[in-house]
Amino acid sequence: EDQVTQSPEALRLQEGESSSLNCSYTVSGLRGLFWYRQDPGKGPEFLFTLYSAGEEKEKERLKATLTKKESFLHITAPKPEDSATYLCAARNSGGYQKVTFGTGTKLQVIP
Amino acid sequence: DAGVTQSPTHLIKTRGQQVTLRCSPISGHKSVSWYQQVLGQGPQFIFQYYEKEERGRGNFPDRFSARQFPNYSSELNVNALLLGDSALYLCASSLGLDRPNEQFFGPGTRLTVL
Protein backbone atom coordinates (compact mmCIF):
# COMPACT_ATOMS: atom_id res chain seq x y z
CA GLU A 1 0.00 0.00 0.00
CA ASP A 2 1.22 3.50 -0.85
CA GLN A 3 2.53 5.49 2.10
CA VAL A 4 3.64 9.09 2.59
CA THR A 5 5.21 10.13 5.90
CA GLN A 6 6.08 13.69 6.82
CA SER A 7 8.38 14.94 9.57
CA PRO A 8 8.46 16.78 11.82
CA GLU A 9 4.76 17.08 12.69
CA ALA A 10 5.33 20.64 13.84
CA LEU A 11 8.18 23.11 13.48
CA ARG A 12 8.71 26.45 15.14
CA LEU A 13 11.29 28.78 13.60
CA GLN A 14 12.50 32.27 14.29
CA GLU A 15 12.14 34.63 11.37
CA GLY A 16 15.21 34.19 9.16
CA GLU A 17 16.05 30.73 10.55
CA SER A 18 16.31 28.32 7.59
CA SER A 19 15.19 24.68 7.87
CA SER A 20 13.93 21.66 5.91
CA LEU A 21 10.77 19.59 5.95
CA ASN A 22 10.97 15.89 5.11
CA CYS A 23 8.62 13.67 3.10
CA SER A 24 9.33 9.94 2.83
CA TYR A 25 7.29 8.00 0.31
CA THR A 26 6.62 4.42 -0.69
CA VAL A 27 4.63 4.44 -3.90
CA SER A 28 4.35 1.91 -6.71
CA GLY A 29 5.67 3.73 -9.75
CA LEU A 30 5.86 7.39 -8.81
CA ARG A 31 4.05 9.63 -11.28
CA GLY A 32 4.50 12.85 -9.39
CA LEU A 33 5.47 14.13 -5.95
CA PHE A 34 3.53 17.25 -4.95
CA TRP A 35 3.96 19.92 -2.30
CA TYR A 36 1.05 22.03 -1.09
CA ARG A 37 0.59 24.79 1.45
CA GLN A 38 -2.62 24.84 3.50
CA ASP A 39 -3.87 27.67 5.68
CA PRO A 40 -6.43 26.88 8.41
CA GLY A 41 -9.92 26.18 7.06
CA LYS A 42 -8.84 26.56 3.42
CA GLY A 43 -8.08 24.23 0.54
CA PRO A 44 -4.46 23.26 -0.18
CA GLU A 45 -2.53 25.66 -2.43
CA PHE A 46 -0.30 24.03 -5.05
CA LEU A 47 3.43 24.74 -4.74
CA PHE A 48 5.52 22.22 -6.71
CA THR A 49 5.49 19.01 -8.75
CA LEU A 50 8.59 16.80 -8.97
CA TYR A 51 8.68 13.82 -11.31
CA SER A 52 12.11 12.19 -11.06
CA ALA A 53 15.01 11.82 -8.66
CA GLY A 54 17.44 14.72 -8.80
CA GLU A 55 14.79 17.21 -9.85
CA GLU A 56 14.61 20.55 -8.01
CA LYS A 57 12.06 23.38 -8.11
CA GLU A 58 12.26 26.83 -6.50
CA LYS A 59 9.76 29.54 -5.68
CA GLU A 60 10.72 32.56 -3.60
CA ARG A 61 12.00 31.22 -0.25
CA LEU A 62 11.00 27.61 -0.99
CA LYS A 63 12.98 24.90 -2.75
CA ALA A 64 11.79 21.33 -3.26
CA THR A 65 14.09 18.41 -4.03
CA LEU A 66 13.45 14.74 -4.79
CA THR A 67 15.37 11.49 -4.28
CA LYS A 68 14.18 7.93 -4.92
CA LYS A 69 12.77 7.67 -1.40
CA GLU A 70 12.37 11.20 -0.06
CA SER A 71 11.53 14.76 -0.87
CA PHE A 72 12.63 17.83 1.02
CA LEU A 73 11.10 21.28 1.21
CA HIS A 74 13.82 23.75 2.12
CA ILE A 75 12.71 27.08 3.56
CA THR A 76 15.34 29.82 3.40
CA ALA A 77 15.08 32.85 5.69
CA PRO A 78 11.37 32.29 6.44
CA LYS A 79 8.97 35.11 7.25
CA PRO A 80 5.88 34.99 9.50
CA GLU A 81 3.65 34.81 6.41
CA ASP A 82 5.21 31.42 5.61
CA SER A 83 3.40 29.99 8.65
CA ALA A 84 1.04 27.26 7.42
CA THR A 85 0.73 23.49 7.17
CA TYR A 86 2.83 22.02 4.34
CA LEU A 87 1.47 18.86 2.74
CA CYS A 88 3.34 16.33 0.64
CA ALA A 89 1.50 13.98 -1.73
CA ALA A 90 2.50 11.24 -4.18
CA ARG A 91 0.68 9.89 -7.24
CA ASN A 92 1.16 6.24 -8.23
CA SER A 93 1.11 4.70 -11.68
CA GLY A 94 -1.56 2.07 -11.13
CA GLY A 95 -4.61 1.66 -13.29
CA TYR A 96 -6.20 4.08 -10.86
CA GLN A 97 -3.87 7.05 -10.34
CA LYS A 98 -4.33 7.42 -6.62
CA VAL A 99 -2.83 10.41 -4.82
CA THR A 100 -1.74 9.71 -1.24
CA PHE A 101 -1.17 12.60 1.16
CA GLY A 102 0.98 12.81 4.25
CA THR A 103 -0.39 14.30 7.47
CA GLY A 104 1.54 17.52 7.00
CA THR A 105 4.10 19.64 8.85
CA LYS A 106 2.67 22.61 10.73
CA LEU A 107 5.17 25.45 10.43
CA GLN A 108 5.13 28.48 12.72
CA VAL A 109 7.52 31.35 11.99
CA ILE A 110 7.94 33.75 14.90
CA PRO A 111 8.87 37.40 14.28
CA ASP B 1 -9.23 32.64 -14.64
CA ALA B 2 -11.51 31.33 -11.93
CA GLY B 3 -10.14 28.58 -9.76
CA VAL B 4 -11.97 25.49 -8.55
CA THR B 5 -15.28 26.42 -6.97
CA GLN B 6 -17.29 24.39 -4.47
CA SER B 7 -20.74 24.76 -2.98
CA PRO B 8 -22.01 25.05 -0.40
CA THR B 9 -19.30 26.49 1.86
CA HIS B 10 -20.76 25.06 5.03
CA LEU B 11 -23.42 22.45 5.70
CA ILE B 12 -25.02 21.09 8.84
CA LYS B 13 -26.90 17.79 8.68
CA THR B 14 -28.21 15.22 11.13
CA ARG B 15 -27.36 11.54 11.27
CA GLY B 16 -29.11 9.45 8.62
CA GLN B 17 -29.62 12.32 6.21
CA GLN B 18 -28.18 12.57 2.70
CA VAL B 19 -25.98 15.35 1.32
CA THR B 20 -24.85 16.50 -2.13
CA LEU B 21 -21.72 18.58 -2.61
CA ARG B 22 -20.89 20.35 -5.86
CA CYS B 23 -17.66 21.24 -7.64
CA SER B 24 -16.77 23.19 -10.77
CA PRO B 25 -13.24 22.59 -12.09
CA ILE B 26 -10.86 25.09 -13.62
CA SER B 27 -11.79 25.81 -17.22
CA GLY B 28 -10.14 23.24 -19.50
CA HIS B 29 -9.57 20.69 -16.75
CA LYS B 30 -11.18 17.32 -17.45
CA SER B 31 -10.30 15.45 -14.26
CA VAL B 32 -11.96 15.99 -10.88
CA SER B 33 -11.04 14.28 -7.63
CA TRP B 34 -12.73 14.32 -4.24
CA TYR B 35 -10.99 14.19 -0.87
CA GLN B 36 -12.08 14.05 2.77
CA GLN B 37 -9.95 15.92 5.30
CA VAL B 38 -10.48 15.37 8.98
CA LEU B 39 -9.01 17.98 11.33
CA GLY B 40 -5.29 17.46 11.84
CA GLN B 41 -4.95 14.92 9.00
CA GLY B 42 -3.99 15.09 5.36
CA PRO B 43 -6.68 14.80 2.67
CA GLN B 44 -7.87 11.23 1.99
CA PHE B 45 -8.70 10.24 -1.56
CA ILE B 46 -12.35 9.36 -2.22
CA PHE B 47 -12.89 9.40 -6.02
CA GLN B 48 -11.31 10.48 -9.26
CA TYR B 49 -13.31 11.16 -12.43
CA TYR B 50 -11.88 11.76 -15.87
CA GLU B 51 -13.96 12.40 -18.96
CA LYS B 52 -17.10 11.50 -16.98
CA GLU B 53 -15.80 8.05 -16.02
CA GLU B 54 -14.73 6.89 -12.57
CA ARG B 55 -10.97 6.33 -12.72
CA GLY B 56 -10.18 5.83 -9.04
CA ARG B 57 -11.88 4.99 -5.77
CA GLY B 58 -10.44 5.17 -2.26
CA ASN B 59 -11.33 3.09 0.80
CA PHE B 60 -14.72 4.60 1.48
CA PRO B 61 -18.04 2.78 1.96
CA ASP B 62 -20.71 2.55 -0.73
CA ARG B 63 -22.59 5.36 1.01
CA PHE B 64 -20.24 7.63 -0.91
CA SER B 65 -20.90 8.10 -4.61
CA ALA B 66 -20.03 10.69 -7.23
CA ARG B 67 -20.55 11.60 -10.84
CA GLN B 68 -19.13 13.97 -13.43
CA PHE B 69 -21.23 15.89 -15.90
CA PRO B 70 -20.57 16.70 -19.59
CA ASN B 71 -19.30 20.17 -18.57
CA TYR B 72 -16.80 18.38 -16.23
CA SER B 73 -18.43 19.65 -13.05
CA SER B 74 -18.97 17.02 -10.40
CA GLU B 75 -21.17 16.05 -7.47
CA LEU B 76 -20.32 14.01 -4.40
CA ASN B 77 -23.22 12.30 -2.63
CA VAL B 78 -23.12 10.82 0.83
CA ASN B 79 -26.08 8.78 2.10
CA ALA B 80 -27.02 7.75 5.63
CA LEU B 81 -24.70 10.28 7.24
CA LEU B 82 -22.71 9.29 10.32
CA LEU B 83 -21.11 11.52 12.91
CA GLY B 84 -17.71 10.42 11.55
CA ASP B 85 -18.51 11.94 8.16
CA SER B 86 -17.98 15.39 9.65
CA ALA B 87 -14.99 16.80 7.75
CA LEU B 88 -13.78 19.25 5.14
CA TYR B 89 -14.61 17.87 1.69
CA LEU B 90 -12.21 19.02 -0.97
CA CYS B 91 -12.53 18.96 -4.72
CA ALA B 92 -9.45 19.14 -6.95
CA SER B 93 -9.14 19.45 -10.70
CA SER B 94 -6.32 18.65 -13.10
CA LEU B 95 -5.85 18.82 -16.86
CA GLY B 96 -5.83 15.06 -17.26
CA LEU B 97 -4.01 11.92 -16.24
CA ASP B 98 -0.67 12.61 -17.95
CA ARG B 99 1.90 15.28 -17.18
CA PRO B 100 1.33 17.93 -16.02
CA ASN B 101 -0.95 16.16 -13.55
CA GLU B 102 -0.86 18.40 -10.50
CA GLN B 103 -4.21 19.01 -8.87
CA PHE B 104 -5.61 22.38 -7.89
CA PHE B 105 -7.94 22.45 -4.93
CA GLY B 106 -11.10 24.36 -4.20
CA PRO B 107 -11.85 26.01 -0.84
CA GLY B 108 -13.76 22.98 0.39
CA THR B 109 -17.17 22.31 1.93
CA ARG B 110 -17.24 22.03 5.70
CA LEU B 111 -19.78 19.31 6.61
CA THR B 112 -20.96 18.97 10.19
CA VAL B 113 -23.10 15.96 11.12
CA LEU B 114 -25.03 16.25 14.38
CSV table of C-alpha atoms in Angstrom, one decimal:
chain,number,residue,atom,x,y,z
A,1,GLU,CA,0.0,0.0,0.0
A,2,ASP,CA,1.2,3.5,-0.8
A,3,GLN,CA,2.5,5.5,2.1
A,4,VAL,CA,3.6,9.1,2.6
A,5,THR,CA,5.2,10.1,5.9
A,6,GLN,CA,6.1,13.7,6.8
A,7,SER,CA,8.4,14.9,9.6
A,8,PRO,CA,8.5,16.8,11.8
A,9,GLU,CA,4.8,17.1,12.7
A,10,ALA,CA,5.3,20.6,13.8
A,11,LEU,CA,8.2,23.1,13.5
A,12,ARG,CA,8.7,26.4,15.1
A,13,LEU,CA,11.3,28.8,13.6
A,14,GLN,CA,12.5,32.3,14.3
A,15,GLU,CA,12.1,34.6,11.4
A,16,GLY,CA,15.2,34.2,9.2
A,17,GLU,CA,16.1,30.7,10.6
A,18,SER,CA,16.3,28.3,7.6
A,19,SER,CA,15.2,24.7,7.9
A,20,SER,CA,13.9,21.7,5.9
A,21,LEU,CA,10.8,19.6,6.0
A,22,ASN,CA,11.0,15.9,5.1
A,23,CYS,CA,8.6,13.7,3.1
A,24,SER,CA,9.3,9.9,2.8
A,25,TYR,CA,7.3,8.0,0.3
A,26,THR,CA,6.6,4.4,-0.7
A,27,VAL,CA,4.6,4.4,-3.9
A,28,SER,CA,4.3,1.9,-6.7
A,29,GLY,CA,5.7,3.7,-9.7
A,30,LEU,CA,5.9,7.4,-8.8
A,31,ARG,CA,4.1,9.6,-11.3
A,32,GLY,CA,4.5,12.9,-9.4
A,33,LEU,CA,5.5,14.1,-6.0
A,34,PHE,CA,3.5,17.3,-4.9
A,35,TRP,CA,4.0,19.9,-2.3
A,36,TYR,CA,1.0,22.0,-1.1
A,37,ARG,CA,0.6,24.8,1.5
A,38,GLN,CA,-2.6,24.8,3.5
A,39,ASP,CA,-3.9,27.7,5.7
A,40,PRO,CA,-6.4,26.9,8.4
A,41,GLY,CA,-9.9,26.2,7.1
A,42,LYS,CA,-8.8,26.6,3.4
A,43,GLY,CA,-8.1,24.2,0.5
A,44,PRO,CA,-4.5,23.3,-0.2
A,45,GLU,CA,-2.5,25.7,-2.4
A,46,PHE,CA,-0.3,24.0,-5.0
A,47,LEU,CA,3.4,24.7,-4.7
A,48,PHE,CA,5.5,22.2,-6.7
A,49,THR,CA,5.5,19.0,-8.7
A,50,LEU,CA,8.6,16.8,-9.0
A,51,TYR,CA,8.7,13.8,-11.3
A,52,SER,CA,12.1,12.2,-11.1
A,53,ALA,CA,15.0,11.8,-8.7
A,54,GLY,CA,17.4,14.7,-8.8
A,55,GLU,CA,14.8,17.2,-9.8
A,56,GLU,CA,14.6,20.5,-8.0
A,57,LYS,CA,12.1,23.4,-8.1
A,58,GLU,CA,12.3,26.8,-6.5
A,59,LYS,CA,9.8,29.5,-5.7
A,60,GLU,CA,10.7,32.6,-3.6
A,61,ARG,CA,12.0,31.2,-0.3
A,62,LEU,CA,11.0,27.6,-1.0
A,63,LYS,CA,13.0,24.9,-2.7
A,64,ALA,CA,11.8,21.3,-3.3
A,65,THR,CA,14.1,18.4,-4.0
A,66,LEU,CA,13.5,14.7,-4.8
A,67,THR,CA,15.4,11.5,-4.3
A,68,LYS,CA,14.2,7.9,-4.9
A,69,LYS,CA,12.8,7.7,-1.4
A,70,GLU,CA,12.4,11.2,-0.1
A,71,SER,CA,11.5,14.8,-0.9
A,72,PHE,CA,12.6,17.8,1.0
A,73,LEU,CA,11.1,21.3,1.2
A,74,HIS,CA,13.8,23.7,2.1
A,75,ILE,CA,12.7,27.1,3.6
A,76,THR,CA,15.3,29.8,3.4
A,77,ALA,CA,15.1,32.9,5.7
A,78,PRO,CA,11.4,32.3,6.4
A,79,LYS,CA,9.0,35.1,7.3
A,80,PRO,CA,5.9,35.0,9.5
A,81,GLU,CA,3.7,34.8,6.4
A,82,ASP,CA,5.2,31.4,5.6
A,83,SER,CA,3.4,30.0,8.6
A,84,ALA,CA,1.0,27.3,7.4
A,85,THR,CA,0.7,23.5,7.2
A,86,TYR,CA,2.8,22.0,4.3
A,87,LEU,CA,1.5,18.9,2.7
A,88,CYS,CA,3.3,16.3,0.6
A,89,ALA,CA,1.5,14.0,-1.7
A,90,ALA,CA,2.5,11.2,-4.2
A,91,ARG,CA,0.7,9.9,-7.2
A,92,ASN,CA,1.2,6.2,-8.2
A,93,SER,CA,1.1,4.7,-11.7
A,94,GLY,CA,-1.6,2.1,-11.1
A,95,GLY,CA,-4.6,1.7,-13.3
A,96,TYR,CA,-6.2,4.1,-10.9
A,97,GLN,CA,-3.9,7.0,-10.3
A,98,LYS,CA,-4.3,7.4,-6.6
A,99,VAL,CA,-2.8,10.4,-4.8
A,100,THR,CA,-1.7,9.7,-1.2
A,101,PHE,CA,-1.2,12.6,1.2
A,102,GLY,CA,1.0,12.8,4.2
A,103,THR,CA,-0.4,14.3,7.5
A,104,GLY,CA,1.5,17.5,7.0
A,105,THR,CA,4.1,19.6,8.9
A,106,LYS,CA,2.7,22.6,10.7
A,107,LEU,CA,5.2,25.5,10.4
A,108,GLN,CA,5.1,28.5,12.7
A,109,VAL,CA,7.5,31.4,12.0
A,110,ILE,CA,7.9,33.7,14.9
A,111,PRO,CA,8.9,37.4,14.3
B,1,ASP,CA,-9.2,32.6,-14.6
B,2,ALA,CA,-11.5,31.3,-11.9
B,3,GLY,CA,-10.1,28.6,-9.8
B,4,VAL,CA,-12.0,25.5,-8.5
B,5,THR,CA,-15.3,26.4,-7.0
B,6,GLN,CA,-17.3,24.4,-4.5
B,7,SER,CA,-20.7,24.8,-3.0
B,8,PRO,CA,-22.0,25.0,-0.4
B,9,THR,CA,-19.3,26.5,1.9
B,10,HIS,CA,-20.8,25.1,5.0
B,11,LEU,CA,-23.4,22.4,5.7
B,12,ILE,CA,-25.0,21.1,8.8
B,13,LYS,CA,-26.9,17.8,8.7
B,14,THR,CA,-28.2,15.2,11.1
B,15,ARG,CA,-27.4,11.5,11.3
B,16,GLY,CA,-29.1,9.4,8.6
B,17,GLN,CA,-29.6,12.3,6.2
B,18,GLN,CA,-28.2,12.6,2.7
B,19,VAL,CA,-26.0,15.4,1.3
B,20,THR,CA,-24.9,16.5,-2.1
B,21,LEU,CA,-21.7,18.6,-2.6
B,22,ARG,CA,-20.9,20.3,-5.9
B,23,CYS,CA,-17.7,21.2,-7.6
B,24,SER,CA,-16.8,23.2,-10.8
B,25,PRO,CA,-13.2,22.6,-12.1
B,26,ILE,CA,-10.9,25.1,-13.6
B,27,SER,CA,-11.8,25.8,-17.2
B,28,GLY,CA,-10.1,23.2,-19.5
B,29,HIS,CA,-9.6,20.7,-16.7
B,30,LYS,CA,-11.2,17.3,-17.4
B,31,SER,CA,-10.3,15.5,-14.3
B,32,VAL,CA,-12.0,16.0,-10.9
B,33,SER,CA,-11.0,14.3,-7.6
B,34,TRP,CA,-12.7,14.3,-4.2
B,35,TYR,CA,-11.0,14.2,-0.9
B,36,GLN,CA,-12.1,14.0,2.8
B,37,GLN,CA,-10.0,15.9,5.3
B,38,VAL,CA,-10.5,15.4,9.0
B,39,LEU,CA,-9.0,18.0,11.3
B,40,GLY,CA,-5.3,17.5,11.8
B,41,GLN,CA,-5.0,14.9,9.0
B,42,GLY,CA,-4.0,15.1,5.4
B,43,PRO,CA,-6.7,14.8,2.7
B,44,GLN,CA,-7.9,11.2,2.0
B,45,PHE,CA,-8.7,10.2,-1.6
B,46,ILE,CA,-12.4,9.4,-2.2
B,47,PHE,CA,-12.9,9.4,-6.0
B,48,GLN,CA,-11.3,10.5,-9.3
B,49,TYR,CA,-13.3,11.2,-12.4
B,50,TYR,CA,-11.9,11.8,-15.9
B,51,GLU,CA,-14.0,12.4,-19.0
B,52,LYS,CA,-17.1,11.5,-17.0
B,53,GLU,CA,-15.8,8.1,-16.0
B,54,GLU,CA,-14.7,6.9,-12.6
B,55,ARG,CA,-11.0,6.3,-12.7
B,56,GLY,CA,-10.2,5.8,-9.0
B,57,ARG,CA,-11.9,5.0,-5.8
B,58,GLY,CA,-10.4,5.2,-2.3
B,59,ASN,CA,-11.3,3.1,0.8
B,60,PHE,CA,-14.7,4.6,1.5
B,61,PRO,CA,-18.0,2.8,2.0
B,62,ASP,CA,-20.7,2.5,-0.7
B,63,ARG,CA,-22.6,5.4,1.0
B,64,PHE,CA,-20.2,7.6,-0.9
B,65,SER,CA,-20.9,8.1,-4.6
B,66,ALA,CA,-20.0,10.7,-7.2
B,67,ARG,CA,-20.6,11.6,-10.8
B,68,GLN,CA,-19.1,14.0,-13.4
B,69,PHE,CA,-21.2,15.9,-15.9
B,70,PRO,CA,-20.6,16.7,-19.6
B,71,ASN,CA,-19.3,20.2,-18.6
B,72,TYR,CA,-16.8,18.4,-16.2
B,73,SER,CA,-18.4,19.7,-13.1
B,74,SER,CA,-19.0,17.0,-10.4
B,75,GLU,CA,-21.2,16.0,-7.5
B,76,LEU,CA,-20.3,14.0,-4.4
B,77,ASN,CA,-23.2,12.3,-2.6
B,78,VAL,CA,-23.1,10.8,0.8
B,79,ASN,CA,-26.1,8.8,2.1
B,80,ALA,CA,-27.0,7.8,5.6
B,81,LEU,CA,-24.7,10.3,7.2
B,82,LEU,CA,-22.7,9.3,10.3
B,83,LEU,CA,-21.1,11.5,12.9
B,84,GLY,CA,-17.7,10.4,11.5
B,85,ASP,CA,-18.5,11.9,8.2
B,86,SER,CA,-18.0,15.4,9.6
B,87,ALA,CA,-15.0,16.8,7.8
B,88,LEU,CA,-13.8,19.3,5.1
B,89,TYR,CA,-14.6,17.9,1.7
B,90,LEU,CA,-12.2,19.0,-1.0
B,91,CYS,CA,-12.5,19.0,-4.7
B,92,ALA,CA,-9.4,19.1,-7.0
B,93,SER,CA,-9.1,19.4,-10.7
B,94,SER,CA,-6.3,18.7,-13.1
B,95,LEU,CA,-5.8,18.8,-16.9
B,96,GLY,CA,-5.8,15.1,-17.3
B,97,LEU,CA,-4.0,11.9,-16.2
B,98,ASP,CA,-0.7,12.6,-17.9
B,99,ARG,CA,1.9,15.3,-17.2
B,100,PRO,CA,1.3,17.9,-16.0
B,101,ASN,CA,-1.0,16.2,-13.5
B,102,GLU,CA,-0.9,18.4,-10.5
B,103,GLN,CA,-4.2,19.0,-8.9
B,104,PHE,CA,-5.6,22.4,-7.9
B,105,PHE,CA,-7.9,22.5,-4.9
B,106,GLY,CA,-11.1,24.4,-4.2
B,107,PRO,CA,-11.9,26.0,-0.8
B,108,GLY,CA,-13.8,23.0,0.4
B,109,THR,CA,-17.2,22.3,1.9
B,110,ARG,CA,-17.2,22.0,5.7
B,111,LEU,CA,-19.8,19.3,6.6
B,112,THR,CA,-21.0,19.0,10.2
B,113,VAL,CA,-23.1,16.0,11.1
B,114,LEU,CA,-25.0,16.3,14.4
